[in-house]
mmCIF file of C-alpha atoms in Angstrom:
data_model
loop_
_atom_site.group_PDB
_atom_site.id
_atom_site.type_symbol
_atom_site.label_atom_id
_atom_site.label_comp_id
_atom_site.label_asym_id
_atom_site.label_seq_id
_atom_site.Cartn_x
_atom_site.Cartn_y
_atom_site.Cartn_z
ATOM 1 C CA GLN A 1 0.000 0.000 0.000
ATOM 2 C CA PRO A 2 1.269 3.483 -0.762
ATOM 3 C CA GLN A 3 2.157 5.821 2.053
ATOM 4 C CA LEU A 4 1.903 9.589 1.767
ATOM 5 C CA GLN A 5 3.532 12.123 4.058
ATOM 6 C CA GLU A 6 3.093 15.888 3.979
ATOM 7 C CA SER A 7 5.898 18.234 4.969
ATOM 8 C CA GLY A 8 6.364 21.968 5.138
ATOM 9 C CA PRO A 9 6.255 24.935 7.488
ATOM 10 C CA GLY A 10 3.502 25.023 10.068
ATOM 11 C CA LEU A 11 3.450 28.808 10.147
ATOM 12 C CA VAL A 12 3.306 31.165 7.172
ATOM 13 C CA LYS A 13 3.025 34.927 7.210
ATOM 14 C CA SER A 14 0.112 36.652 5.592
ATOM 15 C CA SER A 15 0.684 37.607 1.915
ATOM 16 C CA GLU A 16 3.516 35.085 1.573
ATOM 17 C CA THR A 17 3.556 31.711 -0.207
ATOM 18 C CA LEU A 18 2.573 28.447 1.435
ATOM 19 C CA SER A 19 4.673 25.553 0.118
ATOM 20 C CA LEU A 20 4.036 21.931 0.978
ATOM 21 C CA THR A 21 5.479 18.658 -0.267
ATOM 22 C CA CYS A 22 3.972 15.202 -0.291
ATOM 23 C CA SER A 23 6.402 12.286 -0.260
ATOM 24 C CA VAL A 24 5.086 9.036 -1.675
ATOM 25 C CA SER A 25 6.502 5.637 -0.749
ATOM 26 C CA ASN A 26 5.525 2.164 -1.982
ATOM 27 C CA GLY A 27 4.369 3.635 -5.242
ATOM 28 C CA THR A 28 5.505 5.784 -8.159
ATOM 29 C CA ILE A 29 3.945 9.117 -8.971
ATOM 30 C CA ALA A 30 5.050 9.251 -12.589
ATOM 31 C CA ASN A 31 3.947 6.899 -15.308
ATOM 32 C CA SER A 32 1.158 5.284 -13.294
ATOM 33 C CA SER A 33 -2.598 5.326 -13.618
ATOM 34 C CA PHE A 34 -2.968 7.394 -10.485
ATOM 35 C CA TYR A 35 -3.658 11.051 -9.931
ATOM 36 C CA TRP A 36 -2.463 12.988 -6.895
ATOM 37 C CA GLY A 37 -4.295 15.665 -5.008
ATOM 38 C CA TRP A 38 -4.354 18.220 -2.235
ATOM 39 C CA ILE A 39 -7.359 18.730 0.033
ATOM 40 C CA ARG A 40 -7.615 21.065 3.005
ATOM 41 C CA GLN A 41 -9.811 21.425 6.067
ATOM 42 C CA PRO A 42 -10.064 24.674 8.069
ATOM 43 C CA PRO A 43 -10.435 24.127 11.813
ATOM 44 C CA GLY A 44 -13.903 22.837 12.630
ATOM 45 C CA LYS A 45 -15.032 22.957 8.999
ATOM 46 C CA GLY A 46 -15.497 20.672 6.026
ATOM 47 C CA LEU A 47 -13.150 19.437 3.326
ATOM 48 C CA GLU A 48 -12.136 21.565 0.348
ATOM 49 C CA TRP A 49 -10.473 20.176 -2.768
ATOM 50 C CA ILE A 50 -7.482 22.286 -3.826
ATOM 51 C CA GLY A 51 -6.177 20.543 -6.920
ATOM 52 C CA THR A 52 -5.090 17.361 -8.664
ATOM 53 C CA ILE A 53 -2.058 16.512 -10.784
ATOM 54 C CA TYR A 54 -1.301 13.648 -13.141
ATOM 55 C CA ASP A 55 2.195 12.770 -14.332
ATOM 56 C CA SER A 56 2.205 10.698 -17.487
ATOM 57 C CA GLY A 57 5.904 9.936 -17.099
ATOM 58 C CA ASN A 58 6.638 11.263 -20.547
ATOM 59 C CA THR A 59 9.720 13.348 -21.095
ATOM 60 C CA ASP A 60 8.278 15.217 -24.005
ATOM 61 C CA TYR A 61 6.018 18.217 -24.204
ATOM 62 C CA HIS A 62 3.202 18.528 -21.644
ATOM 63 C CA PRO A 63 3.792 15.444 -19.464
ATOM 64 C CA TYR A 64 1.534 16.793 -16.722
ATOM 65 C CA LEU A 65 -2.158 17.428 -16.336
ATOM 66 C CA THR A 66 -3.297 19.772 -13.577
ATOM 67 C CA TYR A 67 -6.739 20.691 -12.277
ATOM 68 C CA TYR A 68 -7.199 23.469 -9.755
ATOM 69 C CA ASN A 69 -10.085 24.810 -7.735
ATOM 70 C CA PRO A 70 -11.110 28.100 -9.365
ATOM 71 C CA SER A 71 -12.215 29.416 -5.950
ATOM 72 C CA LEU A 72 -8.540 29.856 -5.119
ATOM 73 C CA ASN A 73 -8.260 32.509 -7.807
ATOM 74 C CA SER A 74 -5.226 31.179 -9.642
ATOM 75 C CA ARG A 75 -3.079 31.203 -6.478
ATOM 76 C CA VAL A 76 -2.376 27.475 -6.744
ATOM 77 C CA THR A 77 0.424 25.654 -8.502
ATOM 78 C CA MET A 78 1.141 21.938 -8.237
ATOM 79 C CA SER A 79 4.253 20.163 -9.486
ATOM 80 C CA VAL A 80 6.041 16.821 -9.411
ATOM 81 C CA ASP A 81 9.643 16.013 -8.510
ATOM 82 C CA ARG A 82 10.199 12.666 -10.179
ATOM 83 C CA SER A 83 13.683 12.135 -8.737
ATOM 84 C CA ARG A 84 12.323 12.315 -5.203
ATOM 85 C CA ASN A 85 8.906 10.808 -5.916
ATOM 86 C CA GLN A 86 7.225 13.842 -4.439
ATOM 87 C CA PHE A 87 4.551 16.264 -5.501
ATOM 88 C CA SER A 88 4.156 19.783 -4.212
ATOM 89 C CA LEU A 89 1.700 22.571 -3.600
ATOM 90 C CA ASP A 90 2.375 26.301 -3.751
ATOM 91 C CA LEU A 91 -0.353 28.667 -2.603
ATOM 92 C CA THR A 92 0.498 32.340 -3.012
ATOM 93 C CA SER A 93 -0.739 35.470 -1.244
ATOM 94 C CA VAL A 94 -2.089 33.583 1.752
ATOM 95 C CA THR A 95 -4.490 35.067 4.279
ATOM 96 C CA ALA A 96 -5.961 33.842 7.550
ATOM 97 C CA ALA A 97 -8.643 32.063 5.492
ATOM 98 C CA ASP A 98 -5.952 29.662 4.276
ATOM 99 C CA THR A 99 -5.316 28.380 7.799
ATOM 100 C CA ALA A 100 -6.176 24.688 7.650
ATOM 101 C CA VAL A 101 -5.001 21.116 7.860
ATOM 102 C CA TYR A 102 -3.628 20.247 4.437
ATOM 103 C CA TYR A 103 -3.849 16.666 3.188
ATOM 104 C CA CYS A 104 -2.241 15.056 0.197
ATOM 105 C CA ALA A 105 -3.994 12.052 -1.280
ATOM 106 C CA ARG A 106 -3.928 9.569 -4.118
ATOM 107 C CA ARG A 107 -6.832 9.346 -6.529
ATOM 108 C CA GLY A 108 -7.030 5.674 -7.270
ATOM 109 C CA ASP A 109 -8.629 3.675 -10.024
ATOM 110 C CA ASN A 110 -11.813 3.112 -8.049
ATOM 111 C CA GLY A 111 -14.482 5.620 -8.936
ATOM 112 C CA ARG A 112 -12.060 8.548 -9.066
ATOM 113 C CA ALA A 113 -12.050 8.580 -5.273
ATOM 114 C CA PHE A 114 -9.141 9.468 -2.996
ATOM 115 C CA ASP A 115 -8.163 6.080 -1.627
ATOM 116 C CA PHE A 116 -4.964 6.849 0.268
ATOM 117 C CA TRP A 117 -4.293 9.961 2.329
ATOM 118 C CA GLY A 118 -1.424 11.485 4.224
ATOM 119 C CA GLN A 119 -1.890 12.184 7.914
ATOM 120 C CA GLY A 120 -2.278 15.907 7.250
ATOM 121 C CA THR A 121 -0.249 18.927 8.279
ATOM 122 C CA MET A 122 -1.589 21.981 10.069
ATOM 123 C CA VAL A 123 -0.668 25.310 8.493
ATOM 124 C CA THR A 124 -1.412 28.544 10.292
ATOM 125 C CA VAL A 125 -1.293 31.898 8.541
ATOM 126 C CA SER A 126 -0.203 34.673 10.859
ATOM 127 C CA SER A 127 -0.511 38.383 10.401
ATOM 128 C CA ASP B 1 -19.663 24.188 -9.299
ATOM 129 C CA ILE B 2 -21.717 21.228 -8.111
ATOM 130 C CA GLN B 3 -23.059 21.793 -4.603
ATOM 131 C CA MET B 4 -23.234 18.779 -2.298
ATOM 132 C CA THR B 5 -25.741 18.967 0.547
ATOM 133 C CA GLN B 6 -25.601 16.437 3.352
ATOM 134 C CA SER B 7 -28.274 15.762 5.928
ATOM 135 C CA PRO B 8 -28.521 15.544 8.800
ATOM 136 C CA SER B 9 -25.470 17.425 10.024
ATOM 137 C CA TYR B 10 -25.581 15.508 13.295
ATOM 138 C CA VAL B 11 -27.073 12.205 14.378
ATOM 139 C CA SER B 12 -26.992 10.426 17.714
ATOM 140 C CA ALA B 13 -27.775 6.726 17.772
ATOM 141 C CA SER B 14 -27.271 3.638 19.902
ATOM 142 C CA VAL B 15 -25.075 0.634 19.321
ATOM 143 C CA GLY B 16 -26.895 -1.769 17.022
ATOM 144 C CA ASP B 17 -29.007 0.923 15.364
ATOM 145 C CA ARG B 18 -29.224 1.647 11.661
ATOM 146 C CA VAL B 19 -28.116 5.116 10.572
ATOM 147 C CA THR B 20 -28.779 6.658 7.169
ATOM 148 C CA ILE B 21 -27.081 9.791 5.868
ATOM 149 C CA THR B 22 -28.237 11.552 2.726
ATOM 150 C CA CYS B 23 -26.228 13.504 0.185
ATOM 151 C CA ARG B 24 -27.875 15.572 -2.543
ATOM 152 C CA ALA B 25 -26.047 16.953 -5.576
ATOM 153 C CA SER B 26 -27.122 20.182 -7.258
ATOM 154 C CA GLN B 27 -26.890 18.470 -10.655
ATOM 155 C CA ASN B 28 -26.648 14.988 -12.101
ATOM 156 C CA ILE B 29 -23.390 13.304 -11.092
ATOM 157 C CA ARG B 30 -24.421 9.829 -12.321
ATOM 158 C CA SER B 31 -22.694 7.440 -9.888
ATOM 159 C CA TRP B 32 -19.560 9.466 -9.311
ATOM 160 C CA LEU B 33 -19.931 9.725 -5.569
ATOM 161 C CA ALA B 34 -17.633 8.703 -2.721
ATOM 162 C CA TRP B 35 -18.158 8.497 1.028
ATOM 163 C CA TYR B 36 -15.413 9.025 3.584
ATOM 164 C CA GLN B 37 -15.200 8.479 7.316
ATOM 165 C CA GLN B 38 -13.118 10.865 9.391
ATOM 166 C CA GLU B 39 -12.284 10.261 13.029
ATOM 167 C CA PRO B 40 -11.223 13.279 15.119
ATOM 168 C CA GLY B 41 -7.675 14.371 14.369
ATOM 169 C CA LYS B 42 -7.275 11.864 11.542
ATOM 170 C CA ALA B 43 -7.335 11.894 7.774
ATOM 171 C CA PRO B 44 -10.487 10.844 5.933
ATOM 172 C CA LYS B 45 -10.791 7.177 5.036
ATOM 173 C CA LEU B 46 -12.513 5.999 1.867
ATOM 174 C CA LEU B 47 -15.557 3.825 2.573
ATOM 175 C CA ILE B 48 -17.611 3.782 -0.619
ATOM 176 C CA TYR B 49 -16.838 4.723 -4.225
ATOM 177 C CA SER B 50 -18.993 4.862 -7.330
ATOM 178 C CA ALA B 51 -21.973 5.441 -5.020
ATOM 179 C CA SER B 52 -22.348 1.828 -3.917
ATOM 180 C CA ARG B 53 -19.038 -0.031 -4.138
ATOM 181 C CA LEU B 54 -17.414 -0.951 -0.856
ATOM 182 C CA GLN B 55 -13.725 -0.106 -0.587
ATOM 183 C CA SER B 56 -11.519 -3.074 0.240
ATOM 184 C CA GLY B 57 -11.246 -3.709 3.974
ATOM 185 C CA VAL B 58 -14.354 -1.717 4.926
ATOM 186 C CA PRO B 59 -16.889 -3.637 7.063
ATOM 187 C CA SER B 60 -19.969 -4.828 5.216
ATOM 188 C CA ARG B 61 -22.283 -2.972 7.619
ATOM 189 C CA PHE B 62 -21.506 0.101 5.523
ATOM 190 C CA SER B 63 -23.444 0.439 2.288
ATOM 191 C CA GLY B 64 -24.146 3.145 -0.249
ATOM 192 C CA SER B 65 -26.922 3.677 -2.757
ATOM 193 C CA GLY B 66 -28.276 6.208 -5.207
ATOM 194 C CA SER B 67 -27.509 7.790 -8.533
ATOM 195 C CA GLY B 68 -28.100 11.074 -10.297
ATOM 196 C CA THR B 69 -28.651 13.606 -7.532
ATOM 197 C CA GLU B 70 -29.755 11.593 -4.486
ATOM 198 C CA PHE B 71 -27.429 9.328 -2.525
ATOM 199 C CA SER B 72 -27.331 7.702 0.847
ATOM 200 C CA LEU B 73 -24.870 6.017 3.168
ATOM 201 C CA THR B 74 -26.296 3.433 5.560
ATOM 202 C CA ILE B 75 -24.553 2.023 8.597
ATOM 203 C CA ASN B 76 -26.224 -1.145 9.832
ATOM 204 C CA ASN B 77 -25.632 -2.480 13.348
ATOM 205 C CA LEU B 78 -23.871 0.701 14.479
ATOM 206 C CA GLN B 79 -20.670 0.034 16.411
ATOM 207 C CA PRO B 80 -18.788 2.262 18.899
ATOM 208 C CA GLU B 81 -15.908 2.640 16.446
ATOM 209 C CA ASP B 82 -18.300 4.196 13.909
ATOM 210 C CA SER B 83 -18.332 7.429 15.897
ATOM 211 C CA ALA B 84 -16.929 9.857 13.336
ATOM 212 C CA THR B 85 -17.787 12.486 10.760
ATOM 213 C CA TYR B 86 -18.881 11.271 7.339
ATOM 214 C CA HIS B 87 -18.319 13.215 4.136
ATOM 215 C CA CYS B 88 -19.648 12.736 0.629
ATOM 216 C CA GLN B 89 -17.703 13.913 -2.423
ATOM 217 C CA GLN B 90 -18.655 14.161 -6.069
ATOM 218 C CA ALA B 91 -16.133 12.990 -8.651
ATOM 219 C CA ASN B 92 -18.196 13.753 -11.744
ATOM 220 C CA SER B 93 -16.590 17.044 -12.665
ATOM 221 C CA PHE B 94 -14.086 19.683 -11.614
ATOM 222 C CA PRO B 95 -13.911 21.311 -9.163
ATOM 223 C CA ARG B 96 -14.388 18.329 -6.923
ATOM 224 C CA THR B 97 -16.716 19.229 -4.061
ATOM 225 C CA PHE B 98 -17.560 17.759 -0.699
ATOM 226 C CA GLY B 99 -20.667 17.806 1.416
ATOM 227 C CA GLY B 100 -20.617 19.647 4.724
ATOM 228 C CA GLY B 101 -20.218 16.474 6.756
ATOM 229 C CA THR B 102 -22.396 14.486 9.150
ATOM 230 C CA LYS B 103 -21.234 13.824 12.666
ATOM 231 C CA VAL B 104 -22.358 10.470 14.052
ATOM 232 C CA GLU B 105 -22.370 10.149 17.814
ATOM 233 C CA ILE B 106 -22.915 6.963 19.773
ATOM 234 C CA LYS B 107 -25.372 7.365 22.647
#
């Protein structure tokens, strides 16, 4: 079974960029049938999908597919580091509303659902 | 965006009871619906995908049904370890959206 682990700073200043990494073990991000996503959960609230990335493993033009939540107003960028088997999230111009637990997850073959999740990492935006 | 509306937001039931949670989509999502269980302080866990298919390793007392815009998650023979918050999520189109969650408490 794959294991996912989020890492990154727990405290980010307002207006700066939040950067998180998800390390994947027992599975390969690139050149698989799986997609990889970020989901967040503000304290005491529900889940919000941030974005999903797919790495075809190709070395040619456009090897990645990305899907982002338009509610985040183009502040989101996701990427893959194949050498480290990691994928990342950058969220720019953060505010207190971005304070949340951030989860990375794998979208499996079953019904497009997220079947494996990291434990989550709490990120607080301070003023 | 497709809005997902869960009801009730809270339910309290006894061990052995049957609990049903409903999720309504604002437009047709066919069978692209998943249910997750989230215990306090933990990541969500996939229970049901494609509206009615049980994820491997999930107890058979959990079941899902529905298609189109109306879906339900049923927990038969409620157990103490089922105390958690349950979320539905549509996977029909982007952006993916979740319901507001239903907290299940054991009396």
